Amino acid sequence: MNKGEKFQYELINISHYYKERKVLDIPYFAVEKGKIYAIVGPNGSGKTTLLHIMSGLTSPTKGCVYFEGKPIYPCSNNGIKINKHATLLIQNSYLFNCTVRKNIEYGLKVRKIPKKLRKSIVFQLLKELDIEKLEKRPAKELSGGEVQLVALARALAVNPKALLLDEPTSGIDSKHEKKLLNILIDINRKRKTTIIFTTHNLHQAFAIADKIFSLTDGHICHQLNLKL
């Protein structure tokens, strides 16, 4: 088995600076396909920056990033466009000022997916995430927990190989928190989607992750394997 068959991501000698301040210093970090990873650490530890690098939003100051064995950074002729394969769900997700259905459909329209197939995908996601009753609701009328579920559905609509989530339950009530975590487990099992999420909540990490990494001051300090 080559590295591309085993690993979703490999990060090698990654460092990142904001002006003169080093916020990430990671000699090596690998993510296996089809597993759930939790990255825990306090605010300011570098968690969000790490996800932004893995999603393609930010280029590292130094180092190499590979996705399924192909380079994201530095760019090369045999590299890939990571936004076609990985989706990032940020804290306090933003929805467009339209209905829930149109929000979920957005990425499919951008990719010029035929209308009939778009409709089928949206219907399936509404059902899978148990948000059918929200289909025709304007996004501006949703609660914080509902917004996160709709944003998750929108991210899943394009069927990413990897789903990156930055503090996915931040600011939502306990009911929606439990529902969202259960959905992530279900997505991982049924779709085999690799899931990487950041959190400062150790309980969440232990509840759903296969592996937990601790990030402190930009350094990965500990690794804990929960499911072998």
GROMACS .gro file of C-alpha atoms in nm:
model
  228
    1MET     CA    1   0.000   0.000   0.000
    2ASN     CA    2   0.145   0.338  -0.097
    3LYS     CA    3   0.100   0.650   0.110
    4GLY     CA    4  -0.171   0.788  -0.117
    5GLU     CA    5  -0.386   0.480  -0.056
    6LYS     CA    6  -0.354   0.500   0.323
    7PHE     CA    7  -0.337   0.869   0.406
    8GLN     CA    8  -0.589   1.139   0.334
    9TYR     CA    9  -0.339   1.404   0.440
   10GLU     CA   10   0.031   1.424   0.512
   11LEU     CA   11   0.187   1.743   0.646
   12ILE     CA   12   0.566   1.757   0.650
   13ASN     CA   13   0.780   2.024   0.820
   14ILE     CA   14   0.493   2.272   0.834
   15SER     CA   15   0.553   2.612   0.986
   16HIS     CA   16   0.341   2.923   0.961
   17TYR     CA   17   0.397   3.281   1.071
   18TYR     CA   18   0.174   3.580   1.125
   19LYS     CA   19   0.423   3.862   1.073
   20GLU     CA   20   0.712   3.749   1.296
   21ARG     CA   21   0.509   3.525   1.527
   22LYS     CA   22   0.529   3.152   1.460
   23VAL     CA   23   0.182   3.001   1.508
   24LEU     CA   24   0.247   2.650   1.373
   25ASP     CA   25   0.551   2.424   1.394
   26ILE     CA   26   0.460   2.068   1.294
   27PRO     CA   27   0.736   1.831   1.178
   28TYR     CA   28   0.491   1.560   1.071
   29PHE     CA   29   0.115   1.502   1.085
   30ALA     CA   30  -0.072   1.231   0.895
   31VAL     CA   31  -0.445   1.162   0.869
   32GLU     CA   32  -0.565   0.818   0.767
   33LYS     CA   33  -0.856   0.784   0.527
   34GLY     CA   34  -1.201   0.716   0.665
   35LYS     CA   35  -1.129   0.803   1.028
   36ILE     CA   36  -1.243   1.075   1.266
   37TYR     CA   37  -0.971   1.299   1.409
   38ALA     CA   38  -1.011   1.550   1.690
   39ILE     CA   39  -0.760   1.830   1.736
   40VAL     CA   40  -0.791   1.973   2.085
   41GLY     CA   41  -0.633   2.277   2.238
   42PRO     CA   42  -0.704   2.618   2.389
   43ASN     CA   43  -0.785   2.930   2.192
   44GLY     CA   44  -0.478   3.058   2.014
   45SER     CA   45  -0.310   2.718   1.993
   46GLY     CA   46  -0.313   2.714   1.611
   47LYS     CA   47  -0.612   2.485   1.552
   48THR     CA   48  -0.794   2.712   1.307
   49THR     CA   49  -0.477   2.794   1.114
   50LEU     CA   50  -0.406   2.423   1.074
   51LEU     CA   51  -0.753   2.359   0.930
   52HIS     CA   52  -0.720   2.657   0.696
   53ILE     CA   53  -0.396   2.512   0.559
   54MET     CA   54  -0.554   2.169   0.513
   55SER     CA   55  -0.855   2.320   0.335
   56GLY     CA   56  -0.650   2.534   0.099
   57LEU     CA   57  -0.758   2.869   0.240
   58THR     CA   58  -0.408   2.944   0.368
   59SER     CA   59  -0.067   2.850   0.230
   60PRO     CA   60   0.188   2.751   0.493
   61THR     CA   61   0.494   2.970   0.525
   62LYS     CA   62   0.710   2.659   0.487
   63GLY     CA   63   0.655   2.288   0.438
   64CYS     CA   64   0.468   2.040   0.222
   65VAL     CA   65   0.107   1.921   0.233
   66TYR     CA   66  -0.013   1.611   0.049
   67PHE     CA   67  -0.368   1.490  -0.014
   68GLU     CA   68  -0.392   1.122  -0.109
   69GLY     CA   69  -0.024   1.132  -0.198
   70LYS     CA   70  -0.053   1.434  -0.430
   71PRO     CA   71   0.087   1.776  -0.338
   72ILE     CA   72  -0.132   2.068  -0.237
   73TYR     CA   73   0.170   2.275  -0.126
   74PRO     CA   74   0.398   2.352  -0.286
   75CYS     CA   75   0.197   2.355  -0.609
   76SER     CA   76   0.319   2.137  -0.894
   77ASN     CA   77   0.203   1.996  -1.226
   78ASN     CA   78   0.083   1.674  -1.061
   79GLY     CA   79  -0.086   1.855  -0.771
   80ILE     CA   80  -0.458   1.880  -0.704
   81LYS     CA   81  -0.709   2.152  -0.627
   82ILE     CA   82  -0.801   2.067  -0.270
   83ASN     CA   83  -1.133   2.256  -0.275
   84LYS     CA   84  -1.269   1.986  -0.507
   85HIS     CA   85  -1.202   1.718  -0.247
   86ALA     CA   86  -1.223   1.879   0.099
   87THR     CA   87  -1.476   2.114   0.257
   88LEU     CA   88  -1.428   2.338   0.560
   89LEU     CA   89  -1.714   2.420   0.797
   90ILE     CA   90  -1.622   2.728   0.999
   91GLN     CA   91  -1.745   2.853   1.335
   92ASN     CA   92  -2.064   3.057   1.318
   93SER     CA   93  -2.132   2.946   0.963
   94TYR     CA   94  -2.276   3.198   0.720
   95LEU     CA   95  -2.587   3.114   0.518
   96PHE     CA   96  -2.708   3.302   0.215
   97ASN     CA   97  -3.021   3.514   0.248
   98CYS     CA   98  -3.252   3.261   0.084
   99THR     CA   99  -3.427   2.936   0.173
  100VAL     CA  100  -3.262   2.635   0.331
  101ARG     CA  101  -3.307   2.435   0.010
  102LYS     CA  102  -3.132   2.698  -0.200
  103ASN     CA  103  -2.846   2.718   0.050
  104ILE     CA  104  -2.786   2.343   0.032
  105GLU     CA  105  -2.814   2.351  -0.346
  106TYR     CA  106  -2.563   2.633  -0.394
  107GLY     CA  107  -2.244   2.428  -0.439
  108LEU     CA  108  -2.418   2.196  -0.681
  109LYS     CA  109  -2.533   2.487  -0.900
  110VAL     CA  110  -2.181   2.628  -0.905
  111ARG     CA  111  -2.061   2.289  -1.029
  112LYS     CA  112  -2.336   2.289  -1.295
  113ILE     CA  113  -2.502   1.974  -1.163
  114PRO     CA  114  -2.830   1.911  -1.354
  115LYS     CA  115  -3.144   2.033  -1.180
  116LYS     CA  116  -3.301   1.689  -1.140
  117LEU     CA  117  -2.990   1.551  -0.971
  118ARG     CA  118  -2.959   1.862  -0.752
  119LYS     CA  119  -3.313   1.811  -0.631
  120SER     CA  120  -3.244   1.445  -0.549
  121ILE     CA  121  -2.923   1.526  -0.356
  122VAL     CA  122  -3.090   1.804  -0.154
  123PHE     CA  123  -3.388   1.580  -0.071
  124GLN     CA  124  -3.155   1.304   0.051
  125LEU     CA  125  -2.955   1.543   0.270
  126LEU     CA  126  -3.265   1.699   0.424
  127LYS     CA  127  -3.375   1.349   0.517
  128GLU     CA  128  -3.032   1.229   0.630
  129LEU     CA  129  -2.983   1.526   0.865
  130ASP     CA  130  -3.350   1.522   0.977
  131ILE     CA  131  -3.412   1.882   0.868
  132GLU     CA  132  -3.689   1.826   0.612
  133LYS     CA  133  -3.918   2.065   0.797
  134LEU     CA  134  -3.667   2.346   0.737
  135GLU     CA  135  -3.657   2.310   0.358
  136LYS     CA  136  -3.859   2.620   0.271
  137ARG     CA  137  -3.759   2.830   0.573
  138PRO     CA  138  -3.560   3.149   0.515
  139ALA     CA  139  -3.210   3.113   0.655
  140LYS     CA  140  -3.248   3.430   0.862
  141GLU     CA  141  -3.522   3.261   1.070
  142LEU     CA  142  -3.307   2.968   1.184
  143SER     CA  143  -3.159   2.914   1.529
  144GLY     CA  144  -2.784   2.874   1.575
  145GLY     CA  145  -2.810   2.496   1.589
  146GLU     CA  146  -3.027   2.485   1.277
  147VAL     CA  147  -2.780   2.707   1.092
  148GLN     CA  148  -2.497   2.462   1.167
  149LEU     CA  149  -2.701   2.166   1.043
  150VAL     CA  150  -2.790   2.345   0.720
  151ALA     CA  151  -2.428   2.453   0.672
  152LEU     CA  152  -2.323   2.090   0.723
  153ALA     CA  153  -2.579   1.976   0.464
  154ARG     CA  154  -2.444   2.235   0.220
  155ALA     CA  155  -2.089   2.109   0.278
  156LEU     CA  156  -2.194   1.746   0.225
  157ALA     CA  157  -2.389   1.821  -0.093
  158VAL     CA  158  -2.067   1.821  -0.297
  159ASN     CA  159  -1.969   1.483  -0.146
  160PRO     CA  160  -1.623   1.574  -0.013
  161LYS     CA  161  -1.365   1.307   0.063
  162ALA     CA  162  -1.262   1.504   0.373
  163LEU     CA  163  -1.475   1.721   0.598
  164LEU     CA  164  -1.297   1.978   0.816
  165LEU     CA  165  -1.489   2.142   1.101
  166ASP     CA  166  -1.368   2.426   1.320
  167GLU     CA  167  -1.536   2.410   1.663
  168PRO     CA  168  -1.856   2.275   1.500
  169THR     CA  169  -2.071   2.294   1.814
  170SER     CA  170  -1.958   2.637   1.931
  171GLY     CA  171  -2.253   2.851   2.038
  172ILE     CA  172  -2.528   2.593   1.983
  173ASP     CA  173  -2.758   2.435   2.240
  174SER     CA  174  -2.703   2.088   2.386
  175LYS     CA  175  -2.985   1.932   2.182
  176HIS     CA  176  -2.835   2.037   1.849
  177GLU     CA  177  -2.483   1.960   1.973
  178LYS     CA  178  -2.573   1.597   2.039
  179LYS     CA  179  -2.759   1.572   1.709
  180LEU     CA  180  -2.467   1.715   1.510
  181LEU     CA  181  -2.213   1.482   1.671
  182ASN     CA  182  -2.433   1.179   1.599
  183ILE     CA  183  -2.467   1.293   1.238
  184LEU     CA  184  -2.089   1.316   1.204
  185ILE     CA  185  -2.052   0.958   1.328
  186ASP     CA  186  -2.320   0.846   1.082
  187ILE     CA  187  -2.158   1.029   0.790
  188ASN     CA  188  -1.822   0.872   0.868
  189ARG     CA  189  -1.968   0.522   0.886
  190LYS     CA  190  -2.195   0.539   0.583
  191ARG     CA  191  -1.998   0.763   0.348
  192LYS     CA  192  -1.647   0.674   0.471
  193THR     CA  193  -1.578   1.049   0.481
  194THR     CA  194  -1.261   1.145   0.666
  195ILE     CA  195  -1.355   1.392   0.940
  196ILE     CA  196  -1.117   1.630   1.116
  197PHE     CA  197  -1.258   1.866   1.375
  198THR     CA  198  -1.116   2.108   1.627
  199THR     CA  199  -1.254   2.152   1.975
  200HIS     CA  200  -1.161   2.264   2.324
  201ASN     CA  201  -1.418   2.015   2.457
  202LEU     CA  202  -1.245   1.690   2.553
  203HIS     CA  203  -1.579   1.517   2.610
  204GLN     CA  204  -1.670   1.567   2.243
  205ALA     CA  205  -1.332   1.441   2.130
  206PHE     CA  206  -1.358   1.122   2.336
  207ALA     CA  207  -1.719   1.072   2.228
  208ILE     CA  208  -1.663   1.040   1.853
  209ALA     CA  209  -1.294   1.047   1.754
  210ASP     CA  210  -1.076   0.756   1.647
  211LYS     CA  211  -0.767   0.963   1.724
  212ILE     CA  212  -0.711   1.275   1.933
  213PHE     CA  213  -0.423   1.518   1.888
  214SER     CA  214  -0.335   1.792   2.134
  215LEU     CA  215  -0.213   2.119   1.986
  216THR     CA  216  -0.037   2.369   2.212
  217ASP     CA  217   0.140   2.684   2.095
  218GLY     CA  218   0.146   2.549   1.742
  219HIS     CA  219   0.304   2.215   1.839
  220ILE     CA  220   0.136   1.874   1.835
  221CYS     CA  221   0.218   1.750   2.184
  222HIS     CA  222   0.023   1.429   2.232
  223GLN     CA  223  -0.158   1.166   2.029
  224LEU     CA  224  -0.421   0.930   2.166
  225ASN     CA  225  -0.556   0.635   1.966
  226LEU     CA  226  -0.904   0.544   2.084
  227LYS     CA  227  -1.006   0.286   1.822
  228LEU     CA  228  -0.754   0.052   1.670
   0.00000   0.00000   0.00000
